[in-house]
Short mmCIF file of C-alpha atoms in Angstrom, two decimals:
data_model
loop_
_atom_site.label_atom_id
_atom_site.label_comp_id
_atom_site.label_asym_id
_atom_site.label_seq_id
_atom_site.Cartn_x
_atom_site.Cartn_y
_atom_site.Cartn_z
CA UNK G 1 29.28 -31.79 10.98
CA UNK G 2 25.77 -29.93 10.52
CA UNK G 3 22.53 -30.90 11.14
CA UNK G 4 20.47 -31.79 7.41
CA UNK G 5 17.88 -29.16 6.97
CA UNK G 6 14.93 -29.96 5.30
CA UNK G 7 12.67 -26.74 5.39
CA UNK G 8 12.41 -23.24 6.35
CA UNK G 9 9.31 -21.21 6.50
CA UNK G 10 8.56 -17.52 6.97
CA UNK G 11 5.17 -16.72 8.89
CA UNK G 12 4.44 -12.49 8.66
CA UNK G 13 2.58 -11.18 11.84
CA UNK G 14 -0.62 -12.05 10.78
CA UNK G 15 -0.09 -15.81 10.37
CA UNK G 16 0.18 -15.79 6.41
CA UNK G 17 2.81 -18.08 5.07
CA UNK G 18 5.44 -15.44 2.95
CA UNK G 19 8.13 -17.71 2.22
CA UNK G 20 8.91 -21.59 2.06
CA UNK G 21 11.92 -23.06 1.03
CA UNK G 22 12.23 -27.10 0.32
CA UNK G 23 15.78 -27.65 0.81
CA UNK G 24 15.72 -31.45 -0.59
CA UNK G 25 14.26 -30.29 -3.73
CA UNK G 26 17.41 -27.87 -4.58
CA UNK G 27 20.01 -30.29 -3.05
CA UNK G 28 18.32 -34.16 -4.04
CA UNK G 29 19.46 -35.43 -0.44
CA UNK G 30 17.68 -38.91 0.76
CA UNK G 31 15.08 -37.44 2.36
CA UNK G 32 12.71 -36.97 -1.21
CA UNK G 33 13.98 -40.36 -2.11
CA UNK G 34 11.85 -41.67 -5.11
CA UNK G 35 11.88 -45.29 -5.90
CA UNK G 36 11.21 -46.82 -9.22
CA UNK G 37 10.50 -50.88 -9.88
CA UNK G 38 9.87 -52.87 -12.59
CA UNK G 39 6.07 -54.50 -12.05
CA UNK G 40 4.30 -57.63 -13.46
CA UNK G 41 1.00 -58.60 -14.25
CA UNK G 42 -1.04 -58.73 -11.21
CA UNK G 43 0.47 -55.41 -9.34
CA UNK G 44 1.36 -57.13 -6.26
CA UNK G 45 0.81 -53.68 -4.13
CA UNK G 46 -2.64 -52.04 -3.59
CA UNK G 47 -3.14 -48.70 -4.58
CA UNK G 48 -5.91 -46.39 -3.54
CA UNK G 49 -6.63 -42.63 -4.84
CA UNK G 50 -6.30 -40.11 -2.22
CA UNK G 51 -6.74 -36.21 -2.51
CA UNK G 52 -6.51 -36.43 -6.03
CA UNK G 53 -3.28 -38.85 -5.60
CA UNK G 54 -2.51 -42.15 -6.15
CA UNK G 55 -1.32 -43.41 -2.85
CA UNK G 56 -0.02 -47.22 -1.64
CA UNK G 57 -2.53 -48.29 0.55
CA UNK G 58 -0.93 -52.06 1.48
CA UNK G 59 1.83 -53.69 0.85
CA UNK G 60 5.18 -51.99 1.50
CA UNK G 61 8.58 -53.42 -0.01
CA UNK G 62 11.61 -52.72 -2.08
CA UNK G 63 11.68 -48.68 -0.33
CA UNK G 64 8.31 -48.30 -1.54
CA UNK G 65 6.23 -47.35 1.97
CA UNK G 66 2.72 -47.19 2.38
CA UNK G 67 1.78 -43.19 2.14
CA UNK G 68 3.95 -42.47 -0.98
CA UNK G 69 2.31 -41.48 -4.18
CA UNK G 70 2.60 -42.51 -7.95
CA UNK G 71 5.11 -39.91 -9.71
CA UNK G 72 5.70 -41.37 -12.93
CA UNK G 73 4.56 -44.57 -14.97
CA UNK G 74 7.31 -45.98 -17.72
CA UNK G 75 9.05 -42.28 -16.90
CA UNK G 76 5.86 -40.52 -17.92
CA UNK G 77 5.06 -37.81 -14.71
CA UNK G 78 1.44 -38.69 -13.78
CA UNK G 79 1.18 -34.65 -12.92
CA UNK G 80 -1.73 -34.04 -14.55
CA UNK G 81 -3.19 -37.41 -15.65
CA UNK G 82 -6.81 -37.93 -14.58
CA UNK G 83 -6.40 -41.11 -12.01
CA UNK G 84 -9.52 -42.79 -13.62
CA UNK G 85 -6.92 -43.27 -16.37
CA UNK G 86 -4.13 -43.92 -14.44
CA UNK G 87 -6.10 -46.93 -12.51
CA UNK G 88 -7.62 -48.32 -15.80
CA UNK G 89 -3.37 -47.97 -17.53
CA UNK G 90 -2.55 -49.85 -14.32
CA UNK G 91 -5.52 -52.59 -14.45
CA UNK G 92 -4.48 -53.63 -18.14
CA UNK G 93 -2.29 -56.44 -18.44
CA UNK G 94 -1.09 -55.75 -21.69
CA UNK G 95 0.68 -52.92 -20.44
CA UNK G 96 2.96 -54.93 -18.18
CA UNK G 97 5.36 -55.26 -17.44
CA UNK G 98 5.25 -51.30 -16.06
CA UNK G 99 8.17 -49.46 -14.73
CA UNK G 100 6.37 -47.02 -11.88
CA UNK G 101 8.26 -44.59 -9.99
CA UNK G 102 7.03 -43.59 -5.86
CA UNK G 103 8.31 -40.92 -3.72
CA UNK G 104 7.32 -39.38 -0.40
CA UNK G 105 4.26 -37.21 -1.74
CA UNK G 106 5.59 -33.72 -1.76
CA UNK G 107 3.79 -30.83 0.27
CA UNK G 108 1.62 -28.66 -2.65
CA UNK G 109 2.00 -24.86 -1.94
CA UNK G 110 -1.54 -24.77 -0.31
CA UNK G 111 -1.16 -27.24 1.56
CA UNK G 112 1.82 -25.49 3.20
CA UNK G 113 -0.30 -22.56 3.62
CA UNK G 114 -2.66 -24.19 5.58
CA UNK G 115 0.13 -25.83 7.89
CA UNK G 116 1.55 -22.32 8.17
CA UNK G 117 -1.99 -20.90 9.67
CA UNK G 118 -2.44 -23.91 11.82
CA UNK G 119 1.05 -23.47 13.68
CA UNK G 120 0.10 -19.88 14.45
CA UNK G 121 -3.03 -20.43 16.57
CA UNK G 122 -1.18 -23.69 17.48
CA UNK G 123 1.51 -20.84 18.86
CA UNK G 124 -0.86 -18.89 20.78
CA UNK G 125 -2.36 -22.04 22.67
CA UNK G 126 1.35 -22.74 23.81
CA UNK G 127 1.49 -19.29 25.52
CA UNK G 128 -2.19 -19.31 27.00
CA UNK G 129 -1.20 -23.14 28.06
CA UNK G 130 2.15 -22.14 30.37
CA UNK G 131 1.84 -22.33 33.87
CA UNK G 132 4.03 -19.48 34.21
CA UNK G 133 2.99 -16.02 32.78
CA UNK G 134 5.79 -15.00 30.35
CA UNK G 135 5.89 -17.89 28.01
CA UNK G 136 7.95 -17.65 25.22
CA UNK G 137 5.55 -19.65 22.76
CA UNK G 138 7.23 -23.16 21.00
CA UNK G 139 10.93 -22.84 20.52
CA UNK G 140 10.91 -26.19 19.28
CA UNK G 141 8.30 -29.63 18.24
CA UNK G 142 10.55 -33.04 18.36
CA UNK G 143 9.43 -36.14 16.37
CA UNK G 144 11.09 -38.96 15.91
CA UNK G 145 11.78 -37.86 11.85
CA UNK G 146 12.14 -33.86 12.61
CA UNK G 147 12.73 -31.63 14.98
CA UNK G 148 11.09 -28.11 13.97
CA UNK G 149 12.76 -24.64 15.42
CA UNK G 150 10.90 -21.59 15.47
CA UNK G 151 11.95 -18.39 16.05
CA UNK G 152 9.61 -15.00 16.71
CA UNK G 153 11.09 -11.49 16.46
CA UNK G 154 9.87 -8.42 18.76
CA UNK G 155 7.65 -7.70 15.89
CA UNK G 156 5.81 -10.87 15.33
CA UNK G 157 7.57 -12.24 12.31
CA UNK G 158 8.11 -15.91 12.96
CA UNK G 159 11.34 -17.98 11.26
CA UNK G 160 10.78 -21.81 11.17
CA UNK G 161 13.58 -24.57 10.08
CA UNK G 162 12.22 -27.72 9.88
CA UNK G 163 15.44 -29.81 10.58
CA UNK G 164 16.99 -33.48 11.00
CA UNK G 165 16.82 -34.38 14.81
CA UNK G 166 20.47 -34.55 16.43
CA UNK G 167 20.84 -35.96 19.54
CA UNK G 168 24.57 -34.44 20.15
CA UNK G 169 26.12 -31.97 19.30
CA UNK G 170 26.07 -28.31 18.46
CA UNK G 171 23.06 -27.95 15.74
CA UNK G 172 24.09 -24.78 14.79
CA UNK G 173 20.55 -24.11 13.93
CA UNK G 174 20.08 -20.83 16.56
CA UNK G 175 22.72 -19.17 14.24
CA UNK G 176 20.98 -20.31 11.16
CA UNK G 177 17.53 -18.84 12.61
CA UNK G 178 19.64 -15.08 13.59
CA UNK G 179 21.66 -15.66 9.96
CA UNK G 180 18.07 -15.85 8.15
CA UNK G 181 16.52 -12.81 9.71
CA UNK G 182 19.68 -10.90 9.04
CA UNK G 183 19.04 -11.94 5.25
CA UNK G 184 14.97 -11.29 5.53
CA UNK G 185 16.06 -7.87 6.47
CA UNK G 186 18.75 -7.32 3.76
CA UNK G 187 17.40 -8.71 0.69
CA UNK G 188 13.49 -8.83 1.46
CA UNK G 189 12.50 -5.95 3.70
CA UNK G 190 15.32 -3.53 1.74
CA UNK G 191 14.17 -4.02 -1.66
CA UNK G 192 11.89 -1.32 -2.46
CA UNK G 193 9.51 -3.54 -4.73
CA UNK G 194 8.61 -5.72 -1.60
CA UNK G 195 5.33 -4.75 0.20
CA UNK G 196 5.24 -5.96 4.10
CA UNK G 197 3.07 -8.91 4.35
CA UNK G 198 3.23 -9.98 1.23
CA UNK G 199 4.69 -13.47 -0.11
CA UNK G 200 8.86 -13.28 -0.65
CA UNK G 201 9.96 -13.87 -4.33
CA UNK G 202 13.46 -12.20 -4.19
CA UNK G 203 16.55 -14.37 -6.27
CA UNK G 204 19.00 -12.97 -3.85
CA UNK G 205 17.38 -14.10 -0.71
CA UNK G 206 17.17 -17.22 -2.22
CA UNK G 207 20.33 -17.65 -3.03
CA UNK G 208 21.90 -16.17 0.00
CA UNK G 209 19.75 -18.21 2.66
CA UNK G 210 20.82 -21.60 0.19
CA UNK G 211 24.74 -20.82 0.91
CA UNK G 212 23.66 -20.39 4.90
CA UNK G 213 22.32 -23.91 4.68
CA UNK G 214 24.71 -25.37 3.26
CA UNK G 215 27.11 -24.16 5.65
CA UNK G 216 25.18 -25.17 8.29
CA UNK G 217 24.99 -28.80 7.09
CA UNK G 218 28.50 -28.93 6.55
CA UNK G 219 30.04 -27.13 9.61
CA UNK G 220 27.30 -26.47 12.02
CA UNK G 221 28.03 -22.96 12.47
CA UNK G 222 27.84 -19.67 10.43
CA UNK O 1 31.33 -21.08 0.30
CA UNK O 2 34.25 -19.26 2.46
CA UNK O 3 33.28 -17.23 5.54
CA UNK O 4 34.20 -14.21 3.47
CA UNK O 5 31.32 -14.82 1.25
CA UNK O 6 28.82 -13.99 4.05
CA UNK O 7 30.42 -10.55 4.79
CA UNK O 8 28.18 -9.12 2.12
CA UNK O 9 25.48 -8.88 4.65
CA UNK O 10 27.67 -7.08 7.12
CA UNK O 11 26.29 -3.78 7.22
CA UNK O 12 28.83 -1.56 5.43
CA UNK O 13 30.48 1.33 6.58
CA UNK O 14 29.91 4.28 4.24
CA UNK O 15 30.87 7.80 3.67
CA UNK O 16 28.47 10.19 5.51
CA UNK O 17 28.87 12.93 2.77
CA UNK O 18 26.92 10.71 0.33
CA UNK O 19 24.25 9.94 2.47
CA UNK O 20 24.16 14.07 3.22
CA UNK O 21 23.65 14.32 -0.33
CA UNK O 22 21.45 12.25 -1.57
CA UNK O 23 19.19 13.04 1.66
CA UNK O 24 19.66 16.78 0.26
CA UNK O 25 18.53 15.66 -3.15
CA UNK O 26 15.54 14.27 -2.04
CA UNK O 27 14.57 17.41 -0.17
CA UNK O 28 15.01 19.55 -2.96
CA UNK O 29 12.76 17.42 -5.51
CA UNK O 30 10.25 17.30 -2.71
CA UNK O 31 10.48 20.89 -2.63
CA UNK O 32 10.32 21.34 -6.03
CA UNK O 33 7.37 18.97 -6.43
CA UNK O 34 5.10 20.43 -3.95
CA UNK O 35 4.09 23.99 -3.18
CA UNK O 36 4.28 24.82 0.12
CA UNK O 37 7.09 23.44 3.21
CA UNK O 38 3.77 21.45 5.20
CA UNK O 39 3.10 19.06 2.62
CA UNK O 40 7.05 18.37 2.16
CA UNK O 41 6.94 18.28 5.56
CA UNK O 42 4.05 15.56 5.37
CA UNK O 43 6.07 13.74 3.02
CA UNK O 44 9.24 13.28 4.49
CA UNK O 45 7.21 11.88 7.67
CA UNK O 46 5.68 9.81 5.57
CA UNK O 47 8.98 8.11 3.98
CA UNK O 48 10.59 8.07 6.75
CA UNK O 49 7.59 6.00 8.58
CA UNK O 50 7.81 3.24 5.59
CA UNK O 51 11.69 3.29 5.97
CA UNK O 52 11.26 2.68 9.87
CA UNK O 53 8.92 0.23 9.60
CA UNK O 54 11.54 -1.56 7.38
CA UNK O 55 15.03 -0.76 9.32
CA UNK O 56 13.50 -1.95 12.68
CA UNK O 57 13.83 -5.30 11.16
CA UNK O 58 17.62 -4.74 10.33
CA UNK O 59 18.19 -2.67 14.17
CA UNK O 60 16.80 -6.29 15.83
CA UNK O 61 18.28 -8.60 13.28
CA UNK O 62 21.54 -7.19 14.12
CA UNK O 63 21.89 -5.80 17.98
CA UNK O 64 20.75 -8.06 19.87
CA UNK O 65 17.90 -6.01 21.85
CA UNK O 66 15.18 -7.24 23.57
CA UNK O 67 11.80 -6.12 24.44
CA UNK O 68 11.89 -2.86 26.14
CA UNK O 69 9.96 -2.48 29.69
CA UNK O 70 9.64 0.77 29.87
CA UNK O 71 10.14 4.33 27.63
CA UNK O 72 13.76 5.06 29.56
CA UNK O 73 14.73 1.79 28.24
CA UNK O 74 13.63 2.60 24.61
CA UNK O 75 15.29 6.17 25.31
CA UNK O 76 18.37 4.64 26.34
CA UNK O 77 18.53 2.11 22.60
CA UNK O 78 17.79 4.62 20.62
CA UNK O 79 19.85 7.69 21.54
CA UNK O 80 22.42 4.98 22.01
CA UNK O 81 22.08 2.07 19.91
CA UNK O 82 20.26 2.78 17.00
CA UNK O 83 21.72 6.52 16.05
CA UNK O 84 24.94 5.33 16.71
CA UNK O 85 24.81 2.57 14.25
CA UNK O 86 22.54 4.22 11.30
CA UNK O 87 23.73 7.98 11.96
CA UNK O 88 27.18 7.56 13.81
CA UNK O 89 26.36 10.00 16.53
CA UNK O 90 24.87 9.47 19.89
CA UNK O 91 22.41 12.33 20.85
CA UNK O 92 21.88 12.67 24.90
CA UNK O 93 18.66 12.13 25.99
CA UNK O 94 16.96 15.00 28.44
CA UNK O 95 13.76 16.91 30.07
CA UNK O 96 12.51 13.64 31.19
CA UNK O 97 8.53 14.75 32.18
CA UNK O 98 7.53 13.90 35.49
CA UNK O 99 5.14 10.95 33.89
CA UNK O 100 8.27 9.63 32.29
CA UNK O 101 6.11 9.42 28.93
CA UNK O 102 8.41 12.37 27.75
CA UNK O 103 11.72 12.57 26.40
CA UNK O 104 14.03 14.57 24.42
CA UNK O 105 16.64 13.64 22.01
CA UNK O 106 19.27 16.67 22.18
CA UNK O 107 21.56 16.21 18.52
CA UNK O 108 24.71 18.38 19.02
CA UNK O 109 25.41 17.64 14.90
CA UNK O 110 22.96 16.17 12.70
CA UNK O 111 24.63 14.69 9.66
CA UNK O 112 21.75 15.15 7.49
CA UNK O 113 22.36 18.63 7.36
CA UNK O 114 25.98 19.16 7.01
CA UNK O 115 25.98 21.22 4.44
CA UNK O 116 22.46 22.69 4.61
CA UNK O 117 21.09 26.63 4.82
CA UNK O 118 17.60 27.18 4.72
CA UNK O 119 16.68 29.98 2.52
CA UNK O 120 14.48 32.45 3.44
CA UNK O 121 11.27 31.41 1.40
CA UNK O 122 11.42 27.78 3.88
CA UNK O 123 10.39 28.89 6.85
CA UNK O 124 7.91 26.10 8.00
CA UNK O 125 10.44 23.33 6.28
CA UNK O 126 11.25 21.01 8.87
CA UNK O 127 14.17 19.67 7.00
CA UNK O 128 15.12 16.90 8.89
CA UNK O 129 11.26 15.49 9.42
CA UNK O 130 12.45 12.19 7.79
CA UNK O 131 13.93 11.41 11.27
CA UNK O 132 11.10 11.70 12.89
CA UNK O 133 9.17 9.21 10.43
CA UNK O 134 11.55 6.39 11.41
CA UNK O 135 11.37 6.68 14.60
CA UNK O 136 7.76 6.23 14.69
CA UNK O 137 7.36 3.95 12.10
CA UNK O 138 10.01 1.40 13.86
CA UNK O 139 9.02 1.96 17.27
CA UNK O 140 5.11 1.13 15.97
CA UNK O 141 6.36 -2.25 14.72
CA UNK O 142 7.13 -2.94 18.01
CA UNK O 143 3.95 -1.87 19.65
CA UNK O 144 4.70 1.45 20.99
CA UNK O 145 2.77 4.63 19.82
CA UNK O 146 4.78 7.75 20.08
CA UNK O 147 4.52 11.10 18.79
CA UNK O 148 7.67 12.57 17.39
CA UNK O 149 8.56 15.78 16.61
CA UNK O 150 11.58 18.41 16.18
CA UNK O 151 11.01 21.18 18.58
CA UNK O 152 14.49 22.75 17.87
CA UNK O 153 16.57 22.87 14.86
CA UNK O 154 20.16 24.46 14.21
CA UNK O 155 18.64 24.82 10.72
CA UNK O 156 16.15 27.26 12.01
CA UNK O 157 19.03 29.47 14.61
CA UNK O 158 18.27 27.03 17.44
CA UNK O 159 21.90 26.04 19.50
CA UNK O 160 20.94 22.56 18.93
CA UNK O 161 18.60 20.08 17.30
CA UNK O 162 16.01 18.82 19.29
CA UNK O 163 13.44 15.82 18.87
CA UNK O 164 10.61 15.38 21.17
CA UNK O 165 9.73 12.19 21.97
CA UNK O 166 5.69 11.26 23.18
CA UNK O 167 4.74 8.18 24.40
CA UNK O 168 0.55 7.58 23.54
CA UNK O 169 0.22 3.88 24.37
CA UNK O 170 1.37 0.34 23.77
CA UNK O 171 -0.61 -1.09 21.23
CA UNK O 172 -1.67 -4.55 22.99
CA UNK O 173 -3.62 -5.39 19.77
CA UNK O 174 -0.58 -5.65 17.73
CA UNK O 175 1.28 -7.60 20.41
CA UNK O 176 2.57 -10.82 19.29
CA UNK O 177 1.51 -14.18 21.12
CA UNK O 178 4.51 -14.54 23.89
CA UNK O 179 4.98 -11.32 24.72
CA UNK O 180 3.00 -9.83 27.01
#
């Protein structure tokens, strides 16, 4: 058996993020989990709007955790709902009872740029930080929920799977990290219509790096 | 999937006659497009740079080479590494300068021009120059300047091809964090 991969992320030579992939999102495995619940009149869990969001603030139960956002009322998305309205929908009691769906709030594509220009300096500090001269920069970042693996070629390019963390075991993920810049070479940096630098939207890379994973989470080697 | 599906990524071994060819092709449109052998010349550099800075990606991704320390090292994965695997010949490297900043690359066949006679009215074509392209464009992409050029060329009644190889400087600038 594998290790479950969540995330992989591209970072080009100049610290721009050219490629994300959400693993969970193509596959539905626990780790997006969205919870929906029937609610009565008073909502018996605080709510609070956050970036735009509407976020539980107190009162976790039933799988919904403080931190996750609102992501559909009665099976309506909120996507695009102002959350004045959403608050005053929520505060009526004639509406109840309300079926409301939470879920782990998903990463927005700026958002993930921004993370993707903060791990490069974050990089460089590793090297300047080593006691030793010849520092290799971070390999991998351990938390108890992840453990991140990132991987920099001679020429800069930096490969980063964000995976489950495994205590025992081969991972497998080394060979996922060689396996992916073997397929950034193929199907990104061969195709003629794809500029260096620039953000990856090739079908076949996607497709070809989503077989790797899977393989990886099922036999924990390529 | 099966293990068989990922052989599609495994480079693939292909007749060298096509690759002649269509490297022949190209040549001929180029000459056709632009007047005089310089500016074909200019653009066959210029190809071959954007290819290099493309293949190096592939070379690393699939020979597992590390940083080089010094030019003999580079010499040494090129002539015997990287021709071997995108050309299938090994060229022998030679007059080392005293600096060791200077190398040549001595091809007894080149198989880009198998088939190849330069008419008369080509004089200045340096037919080949694609080759020298790549190997400046990849060696840039990892931080090494070099000047490359063909100072022999069977094409031209030389006994063998010849690329000079020129190192200028690293380029620390480009270096990425962890690697110096």
């Amino acid at each position: 058996m594998g290790t479950r991969i969540y995330n992989v992320f591209i970072v080009s030579k100049s610290g721009g993020l050219i490629y994300d992939y959400d693993h969970s999102s193509s596959s539905g495995t626990i780790h997006s989990l969205e919870v929906e619940k029937t609610f009565g009149y008073p909502l018996d869990i605080r709510l609070a709007t956050e970036n735009r969001k509407i976020v539980v603030e107190f009162g976790a139960r039933d799988g919904i955790a403080t931190g996750h956002v609102l992501a559909s009322m009665n099976g309506v998305p909120v996507e695009g709902m102002s959350e004045e309205k959403i608050q005053e929908f929520i505060g009526k009691e004639a509406n109840y009872p309300l079926s409301l769906k939470f879920g782990r709030p998903r990463l927005s594509t700026n958002e993930k740029i921004v993370l993707a220009s903060m791990f490069y300096p974050f990089y460089a500090l590793a090297v300047q930080l080593s006691p030793e001269i010849g520092s290799s920069g971070i390999k991998e970042l351990e938390t108890d929920t992840f453990k991140l693996y990132c991987c920099q070629t001679l020429t800069g390019v930096k490969f980063i799977v964000v995976a489950e963390p495994k205590t025992s075991g081969s991972t497998g993920i080394e060979s996922l990290l060689d396996k992916i810049y073997e397929l950034y070479a193929d199907y990104a940096l061969k195709n003629p219509f794809y500029s260096l630098e620039m953000p990856i939207r090739a079908d076949l890379f996607d497709t070809h790096l989503g077989v790797a994973i899977d393989q990886i989470e099922r036999t924990g080697f390529i | 999937m099966s293990r068989q599906s990922n052989r599609t990524t495994d480079s693939k071994k292909m007749n060298a006659e096509l690759f002649t060819l269509t490297y022949g092709a190209l040549v001929t449109q180029l000459c056709k497009d632009y007047e005089n052998d310089e500016e074909v010349n200019k653009q066959l550099d210029k190809m071959g740079y954007n290819i290099g800075v493309r293949l190096i990606e592939d070379f690393l991704a699939r020979s597992s080479v590390g940083r080089c320390q010094d030019f003999r090292e580079t010499a040494d994965v090129i002539a015997k590494v990287a021709f071997k695997m995108y050309l299938g010949i090994a060229p022998s490297v030679t007059n080392w300068s005293p600096a060791g900043d200077e190398f040549s690359l001595i091809l007894e066949s080149n198989p880009l021009v198998d088939f190849v006679e330069l008419p008369d009215n080509h004089t200045s074509l340096v037919y080949s120059n694609l080759l020298c392209g790549v190997l400046r464009g990849a060696l840039e992409m990892v931080q090494m300047a070099v000047d490359v050029k063909f100072s022999q060329d069977t094409l031209r009644g030389d006994n063998v091809t010849e690329i000079r190889m020129k190192f200028i400087k690293r380029m620390e600038e480009n270096l990425p964090a962890g690697d110096e």
